[in-house]
Short mmCIF file of C-alpha atoms and ligand atoms in Angstrom, two decimals:
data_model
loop_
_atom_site.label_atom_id
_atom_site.label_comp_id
_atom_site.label_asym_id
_atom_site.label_seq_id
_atom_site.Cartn_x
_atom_site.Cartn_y
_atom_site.Cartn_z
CA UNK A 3 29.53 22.66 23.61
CA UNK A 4 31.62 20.05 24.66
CA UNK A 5 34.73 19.64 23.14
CA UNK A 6 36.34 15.97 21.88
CA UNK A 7 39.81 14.66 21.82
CA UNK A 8 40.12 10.92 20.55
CA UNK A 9 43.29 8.76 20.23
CA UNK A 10 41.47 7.11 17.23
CA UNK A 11 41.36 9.13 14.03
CA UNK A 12 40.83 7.67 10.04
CA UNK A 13 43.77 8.14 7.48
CA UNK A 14 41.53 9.65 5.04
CA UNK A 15 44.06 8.41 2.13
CA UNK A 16 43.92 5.03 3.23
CA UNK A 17 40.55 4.56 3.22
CA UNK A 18 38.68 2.49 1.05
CA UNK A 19 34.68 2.92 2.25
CA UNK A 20 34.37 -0.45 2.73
CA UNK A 21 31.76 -0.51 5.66
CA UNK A 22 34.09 -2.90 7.47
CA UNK A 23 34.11 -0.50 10.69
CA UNK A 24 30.78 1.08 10.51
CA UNK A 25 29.43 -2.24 10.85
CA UNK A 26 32.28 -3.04 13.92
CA UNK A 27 31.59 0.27 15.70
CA UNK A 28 29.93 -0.70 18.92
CA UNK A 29 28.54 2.77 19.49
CA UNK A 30 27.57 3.38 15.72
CA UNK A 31 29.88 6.15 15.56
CA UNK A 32 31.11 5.19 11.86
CA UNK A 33 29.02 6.66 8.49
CA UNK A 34 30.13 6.61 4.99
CA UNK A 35 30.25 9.53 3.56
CA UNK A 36 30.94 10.28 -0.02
CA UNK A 37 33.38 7.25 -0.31
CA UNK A 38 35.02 7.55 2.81
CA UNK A 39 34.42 6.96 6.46
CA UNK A 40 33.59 9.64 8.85
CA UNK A 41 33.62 9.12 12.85
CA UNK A 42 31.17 10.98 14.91
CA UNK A 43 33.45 12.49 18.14
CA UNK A 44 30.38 12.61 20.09
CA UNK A 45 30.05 9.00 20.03
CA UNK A 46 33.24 7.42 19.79
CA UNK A 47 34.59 5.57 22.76
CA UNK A 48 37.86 5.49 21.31
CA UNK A 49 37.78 1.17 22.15
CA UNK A 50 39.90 0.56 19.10
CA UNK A 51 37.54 -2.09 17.52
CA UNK A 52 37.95 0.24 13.80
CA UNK A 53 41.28 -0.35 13.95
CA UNK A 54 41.38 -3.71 14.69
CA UNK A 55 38.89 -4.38 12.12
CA UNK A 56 40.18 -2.22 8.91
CA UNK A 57 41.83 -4.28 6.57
CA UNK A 58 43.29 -1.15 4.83
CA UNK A 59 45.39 0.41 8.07
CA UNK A 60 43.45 3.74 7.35
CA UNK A 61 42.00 4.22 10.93
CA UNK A 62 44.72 4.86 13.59
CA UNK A 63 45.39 5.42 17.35
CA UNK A 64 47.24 8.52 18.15
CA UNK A 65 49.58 8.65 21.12
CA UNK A 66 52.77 10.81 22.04
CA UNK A 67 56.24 10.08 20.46
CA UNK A 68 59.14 8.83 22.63
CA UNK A 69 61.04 12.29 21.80
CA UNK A 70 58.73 13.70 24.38
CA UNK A 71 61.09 12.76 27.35
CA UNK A 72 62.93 15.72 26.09
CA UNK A 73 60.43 18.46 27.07
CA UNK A 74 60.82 17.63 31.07
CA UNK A 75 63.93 18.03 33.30
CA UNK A 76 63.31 14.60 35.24
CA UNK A 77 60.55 11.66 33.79
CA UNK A 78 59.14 9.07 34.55
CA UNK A 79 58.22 5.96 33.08
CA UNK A 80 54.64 4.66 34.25
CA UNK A 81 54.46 1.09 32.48
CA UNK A 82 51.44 -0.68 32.36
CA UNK A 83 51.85 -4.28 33.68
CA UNK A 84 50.82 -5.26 30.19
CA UNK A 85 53.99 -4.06 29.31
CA UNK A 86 56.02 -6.80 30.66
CA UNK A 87 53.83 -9.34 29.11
CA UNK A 88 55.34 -8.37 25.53
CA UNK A 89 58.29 -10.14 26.12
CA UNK A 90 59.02 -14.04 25.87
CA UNK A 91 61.05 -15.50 28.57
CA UNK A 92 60.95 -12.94 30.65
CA UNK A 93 61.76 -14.26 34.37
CA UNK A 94 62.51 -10.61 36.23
CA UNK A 95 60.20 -7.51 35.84
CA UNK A 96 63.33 -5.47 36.90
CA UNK A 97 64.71 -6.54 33.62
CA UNK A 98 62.60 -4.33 31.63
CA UNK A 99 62.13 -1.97 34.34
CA UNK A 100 65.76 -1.28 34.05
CA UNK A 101 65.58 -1.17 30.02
CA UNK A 102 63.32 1.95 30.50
CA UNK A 103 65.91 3.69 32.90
CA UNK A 104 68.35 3.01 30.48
CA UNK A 105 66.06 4.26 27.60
CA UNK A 106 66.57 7.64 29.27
CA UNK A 107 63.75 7.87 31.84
CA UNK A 108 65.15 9.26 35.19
CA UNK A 109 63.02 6.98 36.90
CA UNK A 110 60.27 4.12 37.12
CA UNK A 111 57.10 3.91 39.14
CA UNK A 112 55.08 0.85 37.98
CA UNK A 113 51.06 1.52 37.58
CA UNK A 114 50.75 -2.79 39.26
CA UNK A 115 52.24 -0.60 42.49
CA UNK A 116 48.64 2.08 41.99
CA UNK A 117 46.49 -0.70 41.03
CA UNK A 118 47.14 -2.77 44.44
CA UNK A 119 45.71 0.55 46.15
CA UNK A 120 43.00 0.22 44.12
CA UNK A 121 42.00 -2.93 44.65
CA UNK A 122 42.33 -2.28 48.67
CA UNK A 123 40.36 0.93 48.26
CA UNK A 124 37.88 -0.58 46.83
CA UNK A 125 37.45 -3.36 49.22
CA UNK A 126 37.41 -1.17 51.96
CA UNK A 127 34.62 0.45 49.94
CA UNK A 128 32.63 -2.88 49.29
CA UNK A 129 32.86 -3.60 52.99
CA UNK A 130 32.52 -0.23 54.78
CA UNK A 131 29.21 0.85 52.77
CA UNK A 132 26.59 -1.41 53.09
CA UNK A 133 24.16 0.59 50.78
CA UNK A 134 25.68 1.25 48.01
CA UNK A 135 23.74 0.49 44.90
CA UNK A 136 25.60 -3.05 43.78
CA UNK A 137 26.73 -4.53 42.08
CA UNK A 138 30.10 -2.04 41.37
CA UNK A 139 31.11 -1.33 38.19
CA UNK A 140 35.11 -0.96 37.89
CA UNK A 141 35.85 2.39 36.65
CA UNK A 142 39.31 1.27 34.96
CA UNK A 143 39.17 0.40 31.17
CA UNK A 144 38.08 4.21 29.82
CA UNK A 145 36.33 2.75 27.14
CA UNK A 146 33.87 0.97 29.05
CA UNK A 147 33.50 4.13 31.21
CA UNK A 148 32.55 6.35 28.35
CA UNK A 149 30.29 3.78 26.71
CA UNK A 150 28.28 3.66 29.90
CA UNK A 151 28.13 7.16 29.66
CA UNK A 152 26.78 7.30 26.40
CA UNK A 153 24.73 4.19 26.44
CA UNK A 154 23.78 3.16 29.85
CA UNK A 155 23.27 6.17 32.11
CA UNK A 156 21.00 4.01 34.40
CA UNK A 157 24.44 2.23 35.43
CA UNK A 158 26.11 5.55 36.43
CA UNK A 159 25.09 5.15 40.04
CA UNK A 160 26.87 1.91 40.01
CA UNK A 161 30.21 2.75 38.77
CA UNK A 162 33.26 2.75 41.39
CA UNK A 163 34.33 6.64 41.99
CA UNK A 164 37.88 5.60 42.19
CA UNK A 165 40.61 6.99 39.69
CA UNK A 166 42.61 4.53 37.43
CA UNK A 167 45.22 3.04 38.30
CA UNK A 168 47.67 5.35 36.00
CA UNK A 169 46.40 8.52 37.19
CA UNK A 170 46.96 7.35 41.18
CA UNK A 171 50.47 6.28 39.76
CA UNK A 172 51.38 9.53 37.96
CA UNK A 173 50.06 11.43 41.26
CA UNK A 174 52.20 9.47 43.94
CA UNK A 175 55.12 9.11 41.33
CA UNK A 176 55.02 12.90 40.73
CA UNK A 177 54.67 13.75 44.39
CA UNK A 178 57.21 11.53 45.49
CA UNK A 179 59.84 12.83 42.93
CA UNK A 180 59.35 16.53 43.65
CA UNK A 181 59.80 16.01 47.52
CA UNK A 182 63.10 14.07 46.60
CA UNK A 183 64.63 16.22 43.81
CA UNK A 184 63.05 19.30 44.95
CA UNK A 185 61.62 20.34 41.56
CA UNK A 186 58.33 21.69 41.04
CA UNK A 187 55.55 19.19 39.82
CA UNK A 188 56.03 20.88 35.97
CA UNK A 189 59.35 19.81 35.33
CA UNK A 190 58.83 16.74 35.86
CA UNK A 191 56.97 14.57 33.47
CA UNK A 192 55.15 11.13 34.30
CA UNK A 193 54.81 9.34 31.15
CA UNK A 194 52.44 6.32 30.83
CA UNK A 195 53.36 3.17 28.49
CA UNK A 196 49.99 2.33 27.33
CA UNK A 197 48.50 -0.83 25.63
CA UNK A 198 45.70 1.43 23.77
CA UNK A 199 44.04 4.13 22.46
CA UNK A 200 40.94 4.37 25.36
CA UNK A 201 43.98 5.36 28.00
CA UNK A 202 45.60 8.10 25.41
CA UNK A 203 42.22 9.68 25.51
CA UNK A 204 41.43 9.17 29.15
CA UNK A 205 44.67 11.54 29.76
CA UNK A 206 43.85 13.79 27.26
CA UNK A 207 40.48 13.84 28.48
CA UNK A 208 39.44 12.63 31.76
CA UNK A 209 36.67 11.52 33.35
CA UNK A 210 36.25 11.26 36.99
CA UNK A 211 39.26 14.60 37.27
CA UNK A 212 39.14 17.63 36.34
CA UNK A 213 43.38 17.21 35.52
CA UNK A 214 45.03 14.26 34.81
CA UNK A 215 48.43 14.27 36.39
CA UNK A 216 49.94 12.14 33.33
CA UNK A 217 51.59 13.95 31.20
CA UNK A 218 51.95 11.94 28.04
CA UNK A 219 51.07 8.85 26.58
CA UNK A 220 53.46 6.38 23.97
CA UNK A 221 52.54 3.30 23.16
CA UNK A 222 53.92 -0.14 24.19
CA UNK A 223 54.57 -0.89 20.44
CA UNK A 224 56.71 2.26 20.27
CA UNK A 225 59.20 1.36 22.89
CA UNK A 226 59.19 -2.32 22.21
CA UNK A 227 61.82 -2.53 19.74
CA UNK A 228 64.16 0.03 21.84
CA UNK A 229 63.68 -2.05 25.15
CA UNK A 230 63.96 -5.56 23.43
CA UNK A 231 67.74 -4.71 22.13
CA UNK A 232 68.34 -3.33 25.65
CA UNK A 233 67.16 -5.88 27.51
CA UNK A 234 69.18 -7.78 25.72
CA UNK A 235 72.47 -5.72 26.97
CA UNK A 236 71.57 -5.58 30.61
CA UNK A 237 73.25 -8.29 32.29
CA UNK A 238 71.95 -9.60 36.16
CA UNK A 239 74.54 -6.99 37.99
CA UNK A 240 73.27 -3.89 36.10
CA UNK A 241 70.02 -4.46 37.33
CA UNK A 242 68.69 -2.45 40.39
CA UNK A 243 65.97 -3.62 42.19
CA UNK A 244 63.22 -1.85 40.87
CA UNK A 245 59.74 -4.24 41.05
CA UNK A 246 57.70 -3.28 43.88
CA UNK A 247 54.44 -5.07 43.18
CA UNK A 248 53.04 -8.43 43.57
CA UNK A 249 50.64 -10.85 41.74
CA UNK A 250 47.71 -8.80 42.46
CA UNK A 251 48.77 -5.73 40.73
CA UNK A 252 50.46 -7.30 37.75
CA UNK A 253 47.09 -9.44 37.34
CA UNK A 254 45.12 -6.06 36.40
CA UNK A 255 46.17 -6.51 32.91
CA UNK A 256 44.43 -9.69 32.05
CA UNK A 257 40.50 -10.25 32.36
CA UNK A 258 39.81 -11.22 36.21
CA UNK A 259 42.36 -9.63 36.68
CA UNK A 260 40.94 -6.59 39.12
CA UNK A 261 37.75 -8.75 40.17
CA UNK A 262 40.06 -11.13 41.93
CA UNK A 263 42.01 -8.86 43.70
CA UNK A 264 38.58 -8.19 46.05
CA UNK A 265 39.10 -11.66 47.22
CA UNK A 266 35.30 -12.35 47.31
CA UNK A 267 33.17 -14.66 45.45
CA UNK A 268 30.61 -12.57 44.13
CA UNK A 269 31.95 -11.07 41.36
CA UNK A 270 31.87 -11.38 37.37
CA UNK A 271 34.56 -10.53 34.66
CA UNK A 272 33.85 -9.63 31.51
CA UNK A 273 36.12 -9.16 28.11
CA UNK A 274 35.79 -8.17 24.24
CA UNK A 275 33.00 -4.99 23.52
CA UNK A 276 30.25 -7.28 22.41
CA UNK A 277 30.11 -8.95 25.63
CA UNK A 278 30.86 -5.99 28.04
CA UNK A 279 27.59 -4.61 25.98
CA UNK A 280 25.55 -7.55 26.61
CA UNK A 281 26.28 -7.80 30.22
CA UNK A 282 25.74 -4.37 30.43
CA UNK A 283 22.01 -4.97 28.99
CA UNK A 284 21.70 -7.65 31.07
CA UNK A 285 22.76 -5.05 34.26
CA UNK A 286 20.19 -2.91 33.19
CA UNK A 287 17.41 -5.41 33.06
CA UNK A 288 18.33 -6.62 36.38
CA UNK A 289 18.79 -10.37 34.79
CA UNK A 290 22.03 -10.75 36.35
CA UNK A 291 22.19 -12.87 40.30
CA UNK A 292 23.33 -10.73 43.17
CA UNK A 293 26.60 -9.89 42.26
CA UNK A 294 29.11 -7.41 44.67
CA UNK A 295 31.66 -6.13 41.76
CA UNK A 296 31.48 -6.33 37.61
CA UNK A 297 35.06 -5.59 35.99
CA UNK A 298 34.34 -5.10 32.54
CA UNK A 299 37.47 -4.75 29.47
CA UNK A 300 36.92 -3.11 26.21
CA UNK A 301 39.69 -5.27 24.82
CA UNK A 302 39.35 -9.21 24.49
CA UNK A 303 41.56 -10.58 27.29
CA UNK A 304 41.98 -7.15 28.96
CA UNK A 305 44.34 -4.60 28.60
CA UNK A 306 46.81 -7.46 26.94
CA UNK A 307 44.49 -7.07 24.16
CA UNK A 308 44.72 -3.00 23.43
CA UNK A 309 45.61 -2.05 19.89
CA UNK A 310 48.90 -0.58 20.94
CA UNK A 311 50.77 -4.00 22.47
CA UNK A 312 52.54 -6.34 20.08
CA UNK A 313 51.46 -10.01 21.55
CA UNK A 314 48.50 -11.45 20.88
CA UNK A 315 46.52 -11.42 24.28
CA UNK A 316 46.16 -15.11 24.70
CA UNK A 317 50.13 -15.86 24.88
CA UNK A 318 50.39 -13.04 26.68
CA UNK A 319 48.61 -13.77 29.22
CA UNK A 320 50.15 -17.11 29.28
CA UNK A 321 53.64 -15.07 29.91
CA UNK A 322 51.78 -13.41 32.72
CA UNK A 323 50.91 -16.31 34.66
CA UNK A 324 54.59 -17.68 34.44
CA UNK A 325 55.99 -13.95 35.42
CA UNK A 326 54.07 -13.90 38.55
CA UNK A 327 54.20 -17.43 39.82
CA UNK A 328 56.95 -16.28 42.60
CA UNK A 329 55.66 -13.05 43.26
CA UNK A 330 53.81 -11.79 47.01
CA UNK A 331 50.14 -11.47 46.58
CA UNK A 332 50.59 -7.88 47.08
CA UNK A 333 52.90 -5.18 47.87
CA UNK A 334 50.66 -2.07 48.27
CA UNK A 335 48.24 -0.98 50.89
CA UNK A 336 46.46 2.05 51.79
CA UNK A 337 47.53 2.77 55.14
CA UNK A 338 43.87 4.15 56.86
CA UNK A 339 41.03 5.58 54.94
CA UNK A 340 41.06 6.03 51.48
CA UNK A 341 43.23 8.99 50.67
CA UNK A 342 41.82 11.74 48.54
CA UNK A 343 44.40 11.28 45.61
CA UNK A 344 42.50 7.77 44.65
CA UNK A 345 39.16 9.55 44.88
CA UNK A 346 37.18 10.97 41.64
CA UNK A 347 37.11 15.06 42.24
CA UNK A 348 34.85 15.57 39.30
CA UNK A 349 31.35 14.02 38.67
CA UNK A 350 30.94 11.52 35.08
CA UNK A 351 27.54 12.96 33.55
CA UNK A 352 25.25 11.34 31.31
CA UNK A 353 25.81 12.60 27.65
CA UNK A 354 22.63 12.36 25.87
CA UNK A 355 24.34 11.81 22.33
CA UNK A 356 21.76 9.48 21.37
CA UNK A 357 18.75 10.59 22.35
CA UNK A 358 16.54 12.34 19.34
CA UNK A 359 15.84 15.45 21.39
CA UNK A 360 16.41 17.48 24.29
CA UNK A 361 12.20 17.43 24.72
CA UNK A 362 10.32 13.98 25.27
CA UNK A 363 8.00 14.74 23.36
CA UNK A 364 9.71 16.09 20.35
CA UNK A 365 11.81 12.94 20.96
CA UNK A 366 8.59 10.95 20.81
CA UNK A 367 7.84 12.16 18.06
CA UNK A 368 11.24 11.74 16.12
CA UNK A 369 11.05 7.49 17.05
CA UNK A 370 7.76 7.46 15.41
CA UNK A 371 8.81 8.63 12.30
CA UNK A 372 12.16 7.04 12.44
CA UNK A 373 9.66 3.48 13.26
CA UNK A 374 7.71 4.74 9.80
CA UNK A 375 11.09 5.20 7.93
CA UNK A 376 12.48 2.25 8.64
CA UNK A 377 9.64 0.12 7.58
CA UNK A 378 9.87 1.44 4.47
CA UNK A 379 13.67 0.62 4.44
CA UNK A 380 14.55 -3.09 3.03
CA UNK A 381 15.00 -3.97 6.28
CA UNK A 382 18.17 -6.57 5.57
CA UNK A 383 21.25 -3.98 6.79
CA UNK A 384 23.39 -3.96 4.00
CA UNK A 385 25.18 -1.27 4.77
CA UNK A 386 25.60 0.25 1.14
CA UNK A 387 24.30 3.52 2.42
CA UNK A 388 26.89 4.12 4.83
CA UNK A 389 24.90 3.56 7.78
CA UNK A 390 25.35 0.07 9.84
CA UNK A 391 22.07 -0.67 9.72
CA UNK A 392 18.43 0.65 7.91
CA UNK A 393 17.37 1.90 11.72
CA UNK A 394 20.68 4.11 11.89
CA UNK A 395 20.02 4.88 8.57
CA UNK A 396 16.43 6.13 9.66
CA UNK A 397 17.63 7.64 12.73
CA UNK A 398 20.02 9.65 10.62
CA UNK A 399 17.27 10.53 8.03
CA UNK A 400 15.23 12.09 11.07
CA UNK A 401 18.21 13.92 12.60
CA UNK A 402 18.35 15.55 9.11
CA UNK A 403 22.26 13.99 7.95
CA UNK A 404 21.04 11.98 5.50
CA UNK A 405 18.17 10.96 2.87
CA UNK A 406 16.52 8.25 2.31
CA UNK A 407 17.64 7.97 -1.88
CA UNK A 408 21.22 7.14 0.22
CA UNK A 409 19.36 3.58 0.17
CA UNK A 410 20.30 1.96 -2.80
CA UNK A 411 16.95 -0.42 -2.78
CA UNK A 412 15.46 3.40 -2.37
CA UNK A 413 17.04 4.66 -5.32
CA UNK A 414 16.53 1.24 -7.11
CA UNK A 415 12.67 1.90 -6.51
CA UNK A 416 12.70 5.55 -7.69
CA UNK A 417 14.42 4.71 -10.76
CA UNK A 418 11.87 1.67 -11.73
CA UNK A 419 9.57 4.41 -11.12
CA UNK A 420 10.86 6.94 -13.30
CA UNK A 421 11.71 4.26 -15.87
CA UNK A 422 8.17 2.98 -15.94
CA UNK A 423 6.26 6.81 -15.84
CA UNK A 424 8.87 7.38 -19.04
CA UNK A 425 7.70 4.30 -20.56
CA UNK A 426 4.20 5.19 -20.68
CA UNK A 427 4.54 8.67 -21.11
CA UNK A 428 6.13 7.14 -24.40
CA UNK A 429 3.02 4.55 -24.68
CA UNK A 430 0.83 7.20 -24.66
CA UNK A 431 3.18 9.38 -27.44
CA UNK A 432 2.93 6.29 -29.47
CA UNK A 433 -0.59 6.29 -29.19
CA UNK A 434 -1.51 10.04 -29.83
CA UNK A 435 0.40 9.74 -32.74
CA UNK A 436 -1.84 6.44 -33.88
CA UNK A 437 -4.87 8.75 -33.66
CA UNK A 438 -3.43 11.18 -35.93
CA UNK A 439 -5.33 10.80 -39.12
CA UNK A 440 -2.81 10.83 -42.15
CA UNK A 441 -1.49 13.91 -43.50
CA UNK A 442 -3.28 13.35 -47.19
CA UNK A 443 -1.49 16.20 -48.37
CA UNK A 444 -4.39 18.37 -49.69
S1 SF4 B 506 37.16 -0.36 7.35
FE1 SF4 B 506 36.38 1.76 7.54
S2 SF4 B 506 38.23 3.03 7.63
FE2 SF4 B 506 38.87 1.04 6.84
S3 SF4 B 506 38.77 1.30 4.60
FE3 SF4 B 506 36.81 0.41 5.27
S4 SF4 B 506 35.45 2.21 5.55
FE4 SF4 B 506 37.58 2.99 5.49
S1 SF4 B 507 37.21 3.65 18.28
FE1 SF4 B 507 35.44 2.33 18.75
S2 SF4 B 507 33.77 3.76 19.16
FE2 SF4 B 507 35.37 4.95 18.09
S3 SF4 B 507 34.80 4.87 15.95
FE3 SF4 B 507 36.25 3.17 16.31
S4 SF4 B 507 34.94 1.40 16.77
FE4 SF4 B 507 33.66 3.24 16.98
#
């Protein structure tokens, strides 16, 4: 059986049961269960949209504590270019580059650097392969990835078998830093700064590898405060020239971003989970115009807009565009044919968490009767049985984890019911006892 981390987990205190999430949860992962909310690990993409949406804090995104540098001899900060979009003002991407050296990390190697190999790779790709089922499908946001996976295994063909960004970086960074301190590859720990929860789980559990080469994952809102306050000490001469990526690479972080590093016109961006779903649908369909590459983002604006940054994604990106005006296109090529290290090793298989049955026609069978159980459902879902809607509800009645009495317009019925056989169980009491001829007393 296969096993599940997730970034995303519920503060069981915290919650309240108030339906807000199951009825977010794009893969309707989310029941409530006896007052509080439960998430289903098979189906959770870990996209962050619970969080977002809970108005009581109780559902959270796990990541690794800054202490963590501690465990390795040498480290290695990986920031994500969304990262330098936290800051206002900010004019030099040394500037915070040199913050994280100062934080403690022996050294920096930026994931914008990775991404421009990307985005050659997978030109070279578009242009060198003629068939290849199009259009793409970037591989990059990990929440997108696993909710094809779960939801649109059609699209699987379609998806770019190229490894993130962060995992090329925390391969080359890792390499590169053994061969020049001479320590093996386990004492030395590449550590991404990540804008959400998706990428703590994609480390923790990849797709695409067998191994990711990252070894931990904090959150940009955990060394925010630390780097603003040293930022703020670094003056223009303590600041080594660290940057070594251009407008292409630090673009990745905003929607677009990725798309129009392929330089070509045939291409569509996509942002937020309700629209990467419905262009997904579309995909499916085939209603979309030939198209070469679809980047699709989890997170409303792209990465700027994962649960774990500080700035809202809009003035962020604003910031972006300002940070980059003076920057080269691009830094970072590949030098020949794509090398192995940016290549998936490990195939992404359908997971058939929402299919009824493992036999068609069992499964049949099951969306018949589900069909019959919801009809007899109110049909407006409320969401009062925990469920996001009276079809999960009758989907979850058939897989056996729930009743239908959890339906309070169910159990409103059943009690009328009851009431009513009482009443004229009493009626005809009432009656009997009419009949009775008086007792004369003789
Ligand atoms: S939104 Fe979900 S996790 Fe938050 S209190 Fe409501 S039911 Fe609980
Ligand atoms: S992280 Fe996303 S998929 Fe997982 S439970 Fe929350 S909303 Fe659903």
């Amino acid at each position: 059986m296969e096993q599940f981390f997730h970034s995303v987990t519920l503060d069981k205190e915290l919650c309240k049961g108030c339906i807000n999430c199951v009825k977010r949860c794009p893969t309707e992962a989310i029941r409530v269960r006896d007052g509080k909310a439960v998430i289903m690990a098979e189906r959770c993409i870990d996209c962050g949209e619970c969080i977002r949406i809970c108005p009581h804090h109780a559902k959270r995104a796990t990541s690794d504590p800054l202490s963590i540098l501690k465990q390795y001899p040498y480290t290695i900060a990986l920031p994500a270019p969304s990262l330098y979009a936290q800051f206002a003002n900010l004019e030099d991407i040394d500037l915070p580059l040199n913050a994280l050296k100062k934080m403690g990390f022996d050294e920096v190697f930026e994931v914008s650097k990775a991404a421009e190999l990307v985005s050659d790779a997978t030109c070279r790709i578009l242009d060198g392969n003629p068939d290849l089922p199009k259009p793409l499908i970037s591989s990059a946001c990990p929440a997108v990835l696993r909710l094809i996976r779960v939801r649109f295994p059609q699209l699987l063909p379609n998806v770019l078998k190229l490894n993130a960004p962060i995992e090329v970086a925390a391969r080359r960074a890792k390499r590169e830093a053994a061969r020049k301190t001479g320590l093996p590859l386990k004492d030395i720990g590449a550590i991404f700064i990540s804008p959400c929860p998706a990428k703590v789980t994609a480390v923790k559990m990849p797709l695409g590898t067998e191994n990711s080469w990252v070894d931990a994952v904090v959150a940009i809102k955990d060394v925010y405060p630390a780097m603003l306050g040293l930022m703020k000490e670094l003056s223009d001469s303590d600041c080594s020239e660290l940057s070594d990526s251009g407008r292409m690479g630090i673009s990745w972080c905003i929607s677009g971003g990725e798309a129009s590093a392929l330089l070509k016109e045939q291409y569509l961006a996509a942002d937020g989970i309700e629209n990467v779903i419905s262009v997904l649908e579309d995909l499916e369909d085939e209603k979309l115009p030939a198209l070469d590459f679809v980047e699709l983002n989890a997170c409303s604006g792209g990465c700027v807009g994962g649960v774990l940054t500080v700035e809202n994604p809009y003035v962020a990106r604003v910031r972006l565009k300002q940070l980059r005006k003076y920057l080269p296109l691009s830094r970072n090529h590949i030098e020949d044919k794509v090398p192995d290290e940016l290549q998936w090793d490990a195939d992404v298989a359908y997971t058939p968490v929402l299919e009824l049955d493992e036999d068609i026609g069992i499964a049949m069978s099951k969306l018949r009767e589900m069909s019959q159980i919801e009809q007899r459902l109110a049909g407006i879902d409320c969401g009062s049985c925990g469920a996001p809607t009276c079809r999960a509800l009758a989907e979850d009645i058939v897989r056996g984890t729930a009743s239908e009495e959890q339906c309070i317009f169910k159990l409103r019925e059943q009690v009328q019911s009851l009431q009513d056989e009482l009443s004229s169980l009493q009626h005809k009491a009432d009656k009997e006892n009419q009949e009775i001829p008086p007792d004369d007393g003789q």
